[in-house]
mmCIF file with all atom_site columns, C-alpha atoms in Angstrom:
data_model
loop_
_atom_site.group_PDB
_atom_site.id
_atom_site.type_symbol
_atom_site.label_atom_id
_atom_site.label_alt_id
_atom_site.label_comp_id
_atom_site.label_asym_id
_atom_site.label_entity_id
_atom_site.label_seq_id
_atom_site.pdbx_PDB_ins_code
_atom_site.Cartn_x
_atom_site.Cartn_y
_atom_site.Cartn_z
_atom_site.occupancy
_atom_site.B_iso_or_equiv
_atom_site.pdbx_formal_charge
_atom_site.auth_seq_id
_atom_site.auth_comp_id
_atom_site.auth_asym_id
_atom_site.auth_atom_id
_atom_site.pdbx_PDB_model_num
ATOM 1   C CA . MET A 1 1   ? 94.621  88.574  80.554  1.00 0.00 ? 1018 MET A CA 1
ATOM 2   C CA . LYS A 1 2   ? 91.952  86.104  81.671  1.00 0.00 ? 1019 LYS A CA 1
ATOM 3   C CA . ILE A 1 3   ? 90.467  87.056  85.056  1.00 0.00 ? 1020 ILE A CA 1
ATOM 4   C CA . LYS A 1 4   ? 88.013  85.507  87.533  1.00 0.00 ? 1021 LYS A CA 1
ATOM 5   C CA . LEU A 1 5   ? 86.341  88.097  89.785  1.00 0.00 ? 1022 LEU A CA 1
ATOM 6   C CA . ASP A 1 6   ? 85.398  86.712  93.205  1.00 0.00 ? 1023 ASP A CA 1
ATOM 7   C CA . GLU A 1 7   ? 81.939  87.290  94.637  1.00 0.00 ? 1024 GLU A CA 1
ATOM 8   C CA . ASN A 1 8   ? 83.222  89.816  97.196  1.00 0.00 ? 1025 ASN A CA 1
ATOM 9   C CA . LEU A 1 9   ? 84.063  92.327  94.450  1.00 0.00 ? 1026 LEU A CA 1
ATOM 10  C CA . ARG A 1 10  ? 81.479  94.448  92.670  1.00 0.00 ? 1027 ARG A CA 1
ATOM 11  C CA . GLU A 1 11  ? 80.469  93.951  89.061  1.00 0.00 ? 1028 GLU A CA 1
ATOM 12  C CA . GLU A 1 12  ? 81.626  97.488  88.136  1.00 0.00 ? 1029 GLU A CA 1
ATOM 13  C CA . ILE A 1 13  ? 85.170  96.140  88.124  1.00 0.00 ? 1030 ILE A CA 1
ATOM 14  C CA . VAL A 1 14  ? 84.219  93.960  85.141  1.00 0.00 ? 1031 VAL A CA 1
ATOM 15  C CA . ASP A 1 15  ? 83.624  97.095  83.042  1.00 0.00 ? 1032 ASP A CA 1
ATOM 16  C CA . LEU A 1 16  ? 86.919  98.606  84.183  1.00 0.00 ? 1033 LEU A CA 1
ATOM 17  C CA . LEU A 1 17  ? 88.862  95.451  83.262  1.00 0.00 ? 1034 LEU A CA 1
ATOM 18  C CA . ALA A 1 18  ? 86.975  94.721  80.044  1.00 0.00 ? 1035 ALA A CA 1
ATOM 19  C CA . ALA A 1 19  ? 87.573  98.290  78.829  1.00 0.00 ? 1036 ALA A CA 1
ATOM 20  C CA . ARG A 1 20  ? 91.284  97.496  79.057  1.00 0.00 ? 1037 ARG A CA 1
ATOM 21  C CA . GLY A 1 21  ? 90.890  94.355  76.939  1.00 0.00 ? 1038 GLY A CA 1
ATOM 22  C CA . HIS A 1 22  ? 90.764  91.720  79.679  1.00 0.00 ? 1039 HIS A CA 1
ATOM 23  C CA . ASP A 1 23  ? 88.530  88.637  79.496  1.00 0.00 ? 1040 ASP A CA 1
ATOM 24  C CA . VAL A 1 24  ? 86.599  88.669  82.786  1.00 0.00 ? 1041 VAL A CA 1
ATOM 25  C CA . HIS A 1 25  ? 84.362  86.002  84.288  1.00 0.00 ? 1042 HIS A CA 1
ATOM 26  C CA . THR A 1 26  ? 82.622  86.501  87.611  1.00 0.00 ? 1043 THR A CA 1
ATOM 27  C CA . VAL A 1 27  ? 81.778  84.049  90.365  1.00 0.00 ? 1044 VAL A CA 1
ATOM 28  C CA . ARG A 1 28  ? 78.295  85.568  90.588  1.00 0.00 ? 1045 ARG A CA 1
ATOM 29  C CA . GLY A 1 29  ? 77.746  85.436  86.845  1.00 0.00 ? 1046 GLY A CA 1
ATOM 30  C CA . GLU A 1 30  ? 78.629  81.744  86.801  1.00 0.00 ? 1047 GLU A CA 1
ATOM 31  C CA . SER A 1 31  ? 76.297  80.944  89.734  1.00 0.00 ? 1048 SER A CA 1
ATOM 32  C CA . LEU A 1 32  ? 79.254  80.001  91.931  1.00 0.00 ? 1049 LEU A CA 1
ATOM 33  C CA . ALA A 1 33  ? 78.484  82.426  94.784  1.00 0.00 ? 1050 ALA A CA 1
ATOM 34  C CA . GLY A 1 34  ? 78.634  80.639  98.107  1.00 0.00 ? 1051 GLY A CA 1
ATOM 35  C CA . HIS A 1 35  ? 80.896  77.870  96.811  1.00 0.00 ? 1052 HIS A CA 1
ATOM 36  C CA . ASP A 1 36  ? 83.935  76.875  98.826  1.00 0.00 ? 1053 ASP A CA 1
ATOM 37  C CA . ASN A 1 37  ? 87.080  78.911  98.144  1.00 0.00 ? 1054 ASN A CA 1
ATOM 38  C CA . THR A 1 38  ? 88.903  75.770  97.084  1.00 0.00 ? 1055 THR A CA 1
ATOM 39  C CA . ASP A 1 39  ? 86.276  75.163  94.397  1.00 0.00 ? 1056 ASP A CA 1
ATOM 40  C CA . ILE A 1 40  ? 86.544  78.757  93.153  1.00 0.00 ? 1057 ILE A CA 1
ATOM 41  C CA . PHE A 1 41  ? 90.327  78.544  93.042  1.00 0.00 ? 1058 PHE A CA 1
ATOM 42  C CA . ASP A 1 42  ? 90.278  75.180  91.249  1.00 0.00 ? 1059 ASP A CA 1
ATOM 43  C CA . ILE A 1 43  ? 87.898  76.558  88.616  1.00 0.00 ? 1060 ILE A CA 1
ATOM 44  C CA . ALA A 1 44  ? 90.066  79.662  88.121  1.00 0.00 ? 1061 ALA A CA 1
ATOM 45  C CA . CYS A 1 45  ? 93.113  77.405  87.684  1.00 0.00 ? 1062 CYS A CA 1
ATOM 46  C CA . ARG A 1 46  ? 91.341  75.115  85.231  1.00 0.00 ? 1063 ARG A CA 1
ATOM 47  C CA . GLU A 1 47  ? 90.315  78.147  83.181  1.00 0.00 ? 1064 GLU A CA 1
ATOM 48  C CA . GLN A 1 48  ? 93.791  79.729  83.556  1.00 0.00 ? 1065 GLN A CA 1
ATOM 49  C CA . ARG A 1 49  ? 92.286  82.878  85.097  1.00 0.00 ? 1066 ARG A CA 1
ATOM 50  C CA . VAL A 1 50  ? 93.934  85.221  87.594  1.00 0.00 ? 1067 VAL A CA 1
ATOM 51  C CA . LEU A 1 51  ? 91.675  85.386  90.660  1.00 0.00 ? 1068 LEU A CA 1
ATOM 52  C CA . PHE A 1 52  ? 90.810  88.896  91.923  1.00 0.00 ? 1069 PHE A CA 1
ATOM 53  C CA . THR A 1 53  ? 89.464  88.800  95.494  1.00 0.00 ? 1070 THR A CA 1
ATOM 54  C CA . GLN A 1 54  ? 89.298  90.471  98.901  1.00 0.00 ? 1071 GLN A CA 1
ATOM 55  C CA . ASP A 1 55  ? 89.279  87.110  100.684 1.00 0.00 ? 1072 ASP A CA 1
ATOM 56  C CA . LEU A 1 56  ? 92.280  86.683  102.988 1.00 0.00 ? 1073 LEU A CA 1
ATOM 57  C CA . ASP A 1 57  ? 91.924  82.889  102.797 1.00 0.00 ? 1074 ASP A CA 1
ATOM 58  C CA . PHE A 1 58  ? 93.914  83.222  99.569  1.00 0.00 ? 1075 PHE A CA 1
ATOM 59  C CA . SER A 1 59  ? 96.816  85.028  101.268 1.00 0.00 ? 1076 SER A CA 1
ATOM 60  C CA . ASP A 1 60  ? 98.550  81.882  102.582 1.00 0.00 ? 1077 ASP A CA 1
ATOM 61  C CA . LEU A 1 61  ? 101.691 81.720  100.437 1.00 0.00 ? 1078 LEU A CA 1
ATOM 62  C CA . ARG A 1 62  ? 102.402 78.196  101.651 1.00 0.00 ? 1079 ARG A CA 1
ATOM 63  C CA . LYS A 1 63  ? 99.170  77.032  100.065 1.00 0.00 ? 1080 LYS A CA 1
ATOM 64  C CA . PHE A 1 64  ? 99.049  79.440  97.099  1.00 0.00 ? 1081 PHE A CA 1
ATOM 65  C CA . ARG A 1 65  ? 102.674 79.712  95.979  1.00 0.00 ? 1082 ARG A CA 1
ATOM 66  C CA . PRO A 1 66  ? 103.438 82.275  93.283  1.00 0.00 ? 1083 PRO A CA 1
ATOM 67  C CA . GLY A 1 67  ? 104.252 80.669  89.959  1.00 0.00 ? 1084 GLY A CA 1
ATOM 68  C CA . THR A 1 68  ? 102.260 77.495  90.656  1.00 0.00 ? 1085 THR A CA 1
ATOM 69  C CA . ASP A 1 69  ? 98.875  78.839  89.545  1.00 0.00 ? 1086 ASP A CA 1
ATOM 70  C CA . PRO A 1 70  ? 97.478  81.477  87.161  1.00 0.00 ? 1087 PRO A CA 1
ATOM 71  C CA . GLY A 1 71  ? 97.804  84.144  89.877  1.00 0.00 ? 1088 GLY A CA 1
ATOM 72  C CA . ILE A 1 72  ? 95.952  85.779  92.752  1.00 0.00 ? 1089 ILE A CA 1
ATOM 73  C CA . VAL A 1 73  ? 95.250  89.479  93.289  1.00 0.00 ? 1090 VAL A CA 1
ATOM 74  C CA . ILE A 1 74  ? 94.108  90.358  96.805  1.00 0.00 ? 1091 ILE A CA 1
ATOM 75  C CA . ILE A 1 75  ? 92.642  93.812  97.274  1.00 0.00 ? 1092 ILE A CA 1
ATOM 76  C CA . ARG A 1 76  ? 93.280  95.049  100.826 1.00 0.00 ? 1093 ARG A CA 1
ATOM 77  C CA . LEU A 1 77  ? 92.180  98.628  101.370 1.00 0.00 ? 1094 LEU A CA 1
ATOM 78  C CA . ARG A 1 78  ? 91.506  100.271 104.732 1.00 0.00 ? 1095 ARG A CA 1
ATOM 79  C CA . GLU A 1 79  ? 88.115  101.405 103.475 1.00 0.00 ? 1096 GLU A CA 1
ATOM 80  C CA . PRO A 1 80  ? 87.106  98.889  100.797 1.00 0.00 ? 1097 PRO A CA 1
ATOM 81  C CA . SER A 1 81  ? 84.034  100.655 99.482  1.00 0.00 ? 1098 SER A CA 1
ATOM 82  C CA . ARG A 1 82  ? 82.937  100.305 95.881  1.00 0.00 ? 1099 ARG A CA 1
ATOM 83  C CA . ARG A 1 83  ? 84.255  103.786 95.151  1.00 0.00 ? 1100 ARG A CA 1
ATOM 84  C CA . THR A 1 84  ? 87.683  103.341 96.776  1.00 0.00 ? 1101 THR A CA 1
ATOM 85  C CA . ILE A 1 85  ? 88.291  99.946  95.136  1.00 0.00 ? 1102 ILE A CA 1
ATOM 86  C CA . LEU A 1 86  ? 87.455  101.311 91.690  1.00 0.00 ? 1103 LEU A CA 1
ATOM 87  C CA . ALA A 1 87  ? 89.581  104.412 92.264  1.00 0.00 ? 1104 ALA A CA 1
ATOM 88  C CA . ARG A 1 88  ? 92.578  102.370 93.422  1.00 0.00 ? 1105 ARG A CA 1
ATOM 89  C CA . LEU A 1 89  ? 92.325  99.939  90.506  1.00 0.00 ? 1106 LEU A CA 1
ATOM 90  C CA . ARG A 1 90  ? 92.032  102.809 88.012  1.00 0.00 ? 1107 ARG A CA 1
ATOM 91  C CA . GLN A 1 91  ? 95.153  104.340 89.520  1.00 0.00 ? 1108 GLN A CA 1
ATOM 92  C CA . ILE A 1 92  ? 97.078  101.069 89.191  1.00 0.00 ? 1109 ILE A CA 1
ATOM 93  C CA . PHE A 1 93  ? 95.952  100.553 85.596  1.00 0.00 ? 1110 PHE A CA 1
ATOM 94  C CA . GLU A 1 94  ? 97.077  104.077 84.697  1.00 0.00 ? 1111 GLU A CA 1
ATOM 95  C CA . GLU A 1 95  ? 100.540 103.341 86.126  1.00 0.00 ? 1112 GLU A CA 1
ATOM 96  C CA . GLY A 1 96  ? 101.091 100.478 83.725  1.00 0.00 ? 1113 GLY A CA 1
ATOM 97  C CA . PRO A 1 97  ? 99.744  97.267  82.244  1.00 0.00 ? 1114 PRO A CA 1
ATOM 98  C CA . ILE A 1 98  ? 98.825  94.349  84.476  1.00 0.00 ? 1115 ILE A CA 1
ATOM 99  C CA . ASP A 1 99  ? 99.483  91.673  81.875  1.00 0.00 ? 1116 ASP A CA 1
ATOM 100 C CA . GLY A 1 100 ? 102.637 90.674  83.758  1.00 0.00 ? 1117 GLY A CA 1
ATOM 101 C CA . TRP A 1 101 ? 100.600 89.724  86.818  1.00 0.00 ? 1118 TRP A CA 1
ATOM 102 C CA . ALA A 1 102 ? 99.809  86.243  85.495  1.00 0.00 ? 1119 ALA A CA 1
ATOM 103 C CA . GLY A 1 103 ? 101.302 83.616  87.810  1.00 0.00 ? 1120 GLY A CA 1
ATOM 104 C CA . CYS A 1 104 ? 102.039 86.174  90.535  1.00 0.00 ? 1121 CYS A CA 1
ATOM 105 C CA . PHE A 1 105 ? 100.705 86.833  94.015  1.00 0.00 ? 1122 PHE A CA 1
ATOM 106 C CA . ILE A 1 106 ? 99.653  90.497  94.165  1.00 0.00 ? 1123 ILE A CA 1
ATOM 107 C CA . VAL A 1 107 ? 98.462  92.535  97.128  1.00 0.00 ? 1124 VAL A CA 1
ATOM 108 C CA . VAL A 1 108 ? 96.825  95.841  96.243  1.00 0.00 ? 1125 VAL A CA 1
ATOM 109 C CA . GLY A 1 109 ? 97.000  98.176  99.234  1.00 0.00 ? 1126 GLY A CA 1
ATOM 110 C CA . ASP A 1 110 ? 96.101  101.808 99.733  1.00 0.00 ? 1127 ASP A CA 1
ATOM 111 C CA . GLY A 1 111 ? 99.493  103.160 98.753  1.00 0.00 ? 1128 GLY A CA 1
ATOM 112 C CA . LYS A 1 112 ? 101.342 99.996  97.837  1.00 0.00 ? 1129 LYS A CA 1
ATOM 113 C CA . LEU A 1 113 ? 101.366 97.293  95.280  1.00 0.00 ? 1130 LEU A CA 1
ATOM 114 C CA . ARG A 1 114 ? 103.248 94.140  96.290  1.00 0.00 ? 1131 ARG A CA 1
ATOM 115 C CA . VAL A 1 115 ? 104.079 91.663  93.550  1.00 0.00 ? 1132 VAL A CA 1
ATOM 116 C CA . ARG A 1 116 ? 105.554 88.244  94.321  1.00 0.00 ? 1133 ARG A CA 1
ATOM 117 C CA . ARG A 1 117 ? 106.645 86.224  91.339  1.00 0.00 ? 1134 ARG A CA 1
#
């Protein structure tokens, strides 16, 4: 799957995703840090990349309707430290492949995974 990692997520996630065969670009690596969310989203759509973020601006389903874009994954943990985010993502990846997430709106919580298609 092609993924765009937002600037509010650590680079260690790139290694975790790449090790599972995903093609990952980062907002920081493309010198897009600080750009408007609309710009980031438009670029992710143009590149057909699922956007991984912690930014709640992307949680408005009226604006970002599942199935109308490459997909959005919002990571919402009570304690979103580098360690807890990596641990939660590892756990999800062990449960099954994420290839089916393309075009979906996903919320990754502490004990839940919500997928809207």
